[in-house]
Tab-separated table of C-alpha atoms in Angstrom:
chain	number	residue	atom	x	y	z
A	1	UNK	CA	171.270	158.292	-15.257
A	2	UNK	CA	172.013	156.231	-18.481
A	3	UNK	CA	173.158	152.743	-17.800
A	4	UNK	CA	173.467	151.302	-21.385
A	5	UNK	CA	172.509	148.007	-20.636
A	6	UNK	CA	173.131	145.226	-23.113
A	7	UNK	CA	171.057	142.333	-21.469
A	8	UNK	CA	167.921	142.995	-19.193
A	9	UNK	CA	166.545	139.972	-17.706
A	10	UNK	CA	162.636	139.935	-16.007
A	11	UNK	CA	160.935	137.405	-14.488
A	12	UNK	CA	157.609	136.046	-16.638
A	13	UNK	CA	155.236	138.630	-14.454
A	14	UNK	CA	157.201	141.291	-14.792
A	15	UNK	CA	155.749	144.706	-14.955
A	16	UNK	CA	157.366	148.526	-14.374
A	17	UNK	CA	155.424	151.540	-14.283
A	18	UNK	CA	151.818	151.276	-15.334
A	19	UNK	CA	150.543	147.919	-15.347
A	20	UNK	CA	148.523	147.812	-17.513
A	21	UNK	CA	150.820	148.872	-20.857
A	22	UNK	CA	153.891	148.232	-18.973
A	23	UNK	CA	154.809	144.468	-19.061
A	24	UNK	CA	156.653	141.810	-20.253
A	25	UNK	CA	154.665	141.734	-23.679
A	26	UNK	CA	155.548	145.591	-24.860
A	27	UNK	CA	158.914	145.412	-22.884
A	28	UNK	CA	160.153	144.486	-26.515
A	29	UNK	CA	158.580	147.607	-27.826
A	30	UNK	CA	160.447	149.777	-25.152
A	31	UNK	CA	163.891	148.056	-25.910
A	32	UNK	CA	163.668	148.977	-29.627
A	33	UNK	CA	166.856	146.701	-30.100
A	34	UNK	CA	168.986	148.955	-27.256
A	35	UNK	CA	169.556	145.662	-25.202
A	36	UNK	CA	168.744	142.095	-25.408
A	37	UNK	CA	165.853	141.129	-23.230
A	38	UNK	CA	165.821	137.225	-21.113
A	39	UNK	CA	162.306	136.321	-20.066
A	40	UNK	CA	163.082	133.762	-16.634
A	41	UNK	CA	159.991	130.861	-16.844
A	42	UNK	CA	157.413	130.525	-13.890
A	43	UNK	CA	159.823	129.179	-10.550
A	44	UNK	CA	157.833	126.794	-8.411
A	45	UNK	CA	158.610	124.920	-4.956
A	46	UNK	CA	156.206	123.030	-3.329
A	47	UNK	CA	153.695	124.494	-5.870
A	48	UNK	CA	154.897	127.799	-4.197
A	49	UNK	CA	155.308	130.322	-6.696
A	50	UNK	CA	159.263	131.637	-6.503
A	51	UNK	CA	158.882	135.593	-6.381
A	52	UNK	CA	159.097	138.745	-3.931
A	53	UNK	CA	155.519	138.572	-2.917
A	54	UNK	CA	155.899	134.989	-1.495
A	55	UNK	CA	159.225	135.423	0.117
A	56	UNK	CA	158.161	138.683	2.303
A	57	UNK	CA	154.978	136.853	3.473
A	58	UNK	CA	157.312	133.534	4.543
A	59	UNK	CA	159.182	136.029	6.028
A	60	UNK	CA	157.315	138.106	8.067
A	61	UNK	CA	155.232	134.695	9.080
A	62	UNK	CA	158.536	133.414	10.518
A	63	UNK	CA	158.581	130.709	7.937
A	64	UNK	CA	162.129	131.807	7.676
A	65	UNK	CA	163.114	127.899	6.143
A	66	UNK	CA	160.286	128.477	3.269
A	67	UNK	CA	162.204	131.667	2.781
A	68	UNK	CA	165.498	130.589	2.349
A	69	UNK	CA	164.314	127.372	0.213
A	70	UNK	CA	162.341	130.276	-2.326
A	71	UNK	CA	165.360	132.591	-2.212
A	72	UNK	CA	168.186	129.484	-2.786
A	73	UNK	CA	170.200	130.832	0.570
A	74	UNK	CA	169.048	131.725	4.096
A	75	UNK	CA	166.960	135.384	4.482
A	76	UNK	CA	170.087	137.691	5.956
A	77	UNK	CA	169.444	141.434	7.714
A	78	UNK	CA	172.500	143.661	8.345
A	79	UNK	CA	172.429	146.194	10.950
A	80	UNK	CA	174.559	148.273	13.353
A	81	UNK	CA	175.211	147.063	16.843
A	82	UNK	CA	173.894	149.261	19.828
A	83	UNK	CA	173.849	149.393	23.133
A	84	UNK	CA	171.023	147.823	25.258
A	85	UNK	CA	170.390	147.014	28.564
A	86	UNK	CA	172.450	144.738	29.668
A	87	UNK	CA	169.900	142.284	30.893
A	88	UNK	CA	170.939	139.579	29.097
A	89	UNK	CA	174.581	139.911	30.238
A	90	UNK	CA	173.664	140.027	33.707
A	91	UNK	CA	172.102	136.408	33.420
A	92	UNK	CA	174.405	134.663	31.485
A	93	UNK	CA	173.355	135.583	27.750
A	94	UNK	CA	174.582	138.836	26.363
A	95	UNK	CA	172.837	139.581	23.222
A	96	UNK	CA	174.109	142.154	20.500
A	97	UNK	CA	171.774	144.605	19.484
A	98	UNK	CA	170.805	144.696	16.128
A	99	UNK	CA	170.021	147.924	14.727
A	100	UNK	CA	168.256	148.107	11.165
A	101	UNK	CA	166.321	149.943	8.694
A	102	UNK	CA	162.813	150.345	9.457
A	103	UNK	CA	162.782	149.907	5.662
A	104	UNK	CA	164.023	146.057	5.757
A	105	UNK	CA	161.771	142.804	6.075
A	106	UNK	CA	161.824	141.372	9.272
A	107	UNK	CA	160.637	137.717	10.706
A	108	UNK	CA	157.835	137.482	13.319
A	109	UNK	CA	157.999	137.651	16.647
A	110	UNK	CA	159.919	134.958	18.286
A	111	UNK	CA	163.111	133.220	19.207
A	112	UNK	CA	165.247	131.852	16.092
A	113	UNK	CA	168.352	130.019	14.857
A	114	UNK	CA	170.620	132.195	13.563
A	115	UNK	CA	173.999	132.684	12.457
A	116	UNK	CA	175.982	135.689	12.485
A	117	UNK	CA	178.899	137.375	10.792
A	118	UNK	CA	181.134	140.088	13.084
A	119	UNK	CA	184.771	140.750	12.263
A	120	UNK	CA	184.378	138.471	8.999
A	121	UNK	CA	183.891	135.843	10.752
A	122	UNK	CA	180.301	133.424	10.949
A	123	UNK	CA	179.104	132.290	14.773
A	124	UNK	CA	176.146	130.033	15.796
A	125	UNK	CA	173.514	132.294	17.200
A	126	UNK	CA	169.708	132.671	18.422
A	127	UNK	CA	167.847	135.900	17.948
A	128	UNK	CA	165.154	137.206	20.036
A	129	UNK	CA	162.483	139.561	17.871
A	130	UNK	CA	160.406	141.080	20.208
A	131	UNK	CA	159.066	143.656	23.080
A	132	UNK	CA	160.779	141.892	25.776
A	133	UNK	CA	157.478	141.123	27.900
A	134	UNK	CA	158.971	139.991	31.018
A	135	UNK	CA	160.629	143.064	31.741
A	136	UNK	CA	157.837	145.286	30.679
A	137	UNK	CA	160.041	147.973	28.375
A	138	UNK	CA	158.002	149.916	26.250
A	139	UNK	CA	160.661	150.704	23.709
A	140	UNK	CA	159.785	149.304	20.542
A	141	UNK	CA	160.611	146.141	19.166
A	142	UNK	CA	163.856	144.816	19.424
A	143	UNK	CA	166.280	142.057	17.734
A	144	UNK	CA	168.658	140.673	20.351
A	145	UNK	CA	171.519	137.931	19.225
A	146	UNK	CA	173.008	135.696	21.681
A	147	UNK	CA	176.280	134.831	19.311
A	148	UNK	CA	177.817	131.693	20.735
A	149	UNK	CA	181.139	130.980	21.475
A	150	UNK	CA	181.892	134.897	21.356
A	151	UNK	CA	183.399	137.159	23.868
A	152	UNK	CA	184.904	140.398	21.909
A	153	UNK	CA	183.481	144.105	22.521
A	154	UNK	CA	181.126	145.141	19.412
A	155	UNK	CA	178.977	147.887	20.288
A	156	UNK	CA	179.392	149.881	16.685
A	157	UNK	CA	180.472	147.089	14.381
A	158	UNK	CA	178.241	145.817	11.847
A	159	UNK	CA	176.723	142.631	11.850
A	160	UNK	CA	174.859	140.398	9.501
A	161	UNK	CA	172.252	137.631	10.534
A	162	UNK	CA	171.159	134.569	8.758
A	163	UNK	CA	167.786	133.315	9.389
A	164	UNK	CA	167.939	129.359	9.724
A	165	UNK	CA	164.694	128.405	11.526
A	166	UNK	CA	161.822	129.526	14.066
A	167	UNK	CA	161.973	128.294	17.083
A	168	UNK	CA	159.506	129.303	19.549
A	169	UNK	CA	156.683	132.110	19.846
A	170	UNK	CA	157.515	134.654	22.520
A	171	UNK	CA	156.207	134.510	26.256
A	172	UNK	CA	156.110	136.488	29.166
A	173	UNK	CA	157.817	134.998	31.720
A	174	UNK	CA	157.185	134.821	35.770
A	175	UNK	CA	160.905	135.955	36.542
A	176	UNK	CA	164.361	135.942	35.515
A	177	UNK	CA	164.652	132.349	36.305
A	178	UNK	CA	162.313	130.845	34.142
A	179	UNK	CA	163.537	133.039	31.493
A	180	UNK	CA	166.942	131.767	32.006
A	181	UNK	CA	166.058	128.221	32.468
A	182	UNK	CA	164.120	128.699	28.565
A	183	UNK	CA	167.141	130.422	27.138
A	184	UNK	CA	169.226	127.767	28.016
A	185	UNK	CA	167.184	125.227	26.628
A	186	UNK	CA	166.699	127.165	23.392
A	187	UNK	CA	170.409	127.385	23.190
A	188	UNK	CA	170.810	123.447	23.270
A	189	UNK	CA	167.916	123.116	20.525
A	190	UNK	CA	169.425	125.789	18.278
A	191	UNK	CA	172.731	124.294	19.108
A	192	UNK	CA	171.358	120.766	18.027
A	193	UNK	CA	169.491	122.207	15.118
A	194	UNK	CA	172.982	123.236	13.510
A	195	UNK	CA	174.737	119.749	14.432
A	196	UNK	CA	172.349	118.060	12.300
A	197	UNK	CA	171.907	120.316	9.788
A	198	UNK	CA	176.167	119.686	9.197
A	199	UNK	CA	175.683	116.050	8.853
């Protein structure tokens, strides 16, 4: 497929096929005057170097505020929403669950702020990524939203989730209680998180 490009802008490190001869330096050679070529300067934050490599490790270390600082906007999944159990229903927080590529980036283990868009419209949330421990499933890891102040059926509709901030490592807990009594409190952090963060 032919796209006739006119411009082709490459970060300063760019390379495509071979590394070795294929690189910013000969990219000139390739273009033989077909398209214009924009070389982007070295990107740094926090001496951090801005670039893919950096941005999957933030992510997939749950430093999910690194990752939105090096990307300019919060890290975002999209997924399909499928039926679980119905645990977190039954004690007071019914999660959606997320279904995704096995292809996609995802943060560590843990409990996050979140928001997420269903029906067009952006919600408050916390996601769960995990095994659930406490009720000793064995069926692969799992992403689990709570999405607050939302009541609608959504089993099939897609959703997209913005990664804010990391909350807590997982746990396996004694009973349902204590998990509740956690959730809870992780909803009024997550809940404070975002009233701050609007100030």
């Amino acid at each position: 497929m032919k796209l006739k490009a006119d411009t082709v802008v490459v970060g300063f490190d760019y390379t495509y096929g071979p590394k070795d001869i294929a690189n910013v330096e000969n990219l000139p050679k390739f273009a033989q005057g077909r398209f214009q070529i924009m070389v982007e300067p070295k990107q740094s934050i926090d001496k951090i170097k801005v670039g893919s490599t950096y941005i999957r490790k933030a992510i997939q270390h749950g430093n999910v505020e690194l990752a939105a600082a090096l990307l300019g906007q919060p890290y975002e999944t999209s997924g399909i929403i499928v039926h679980g159990f119905r645990r977190g229903h039954k004690i007071g927080f019914p999660t959606a669950n997320l279904e995704i590529s096995g292809a996609k980036v995802l943060p560590a283990e843990g409990v996050y702020a979140t928001r997420a868009k269903i029906n067009g419209k952006w919600h408050d949330a916390m996601t769960s990524v995990g095994y659930n421990e406490t009720f000793k499933t064995n069926h692969g890891l799992t992403i689990e939203t709570n999405i607050f102040n939302f009541d609608e059926e959504a089993y099939g509709k897609p959703l997209t989730l913005s990664w804010y901030k990391f909350i807590r490592s997982n746990k396996k807990f004694s009973g349902i209680e204590e998990l509740s009594r956690q959730l809870d409190q992780d909803k009024r952090n997550i809940k404070q998180y975002f009233y701050d963060l609007e100030k």
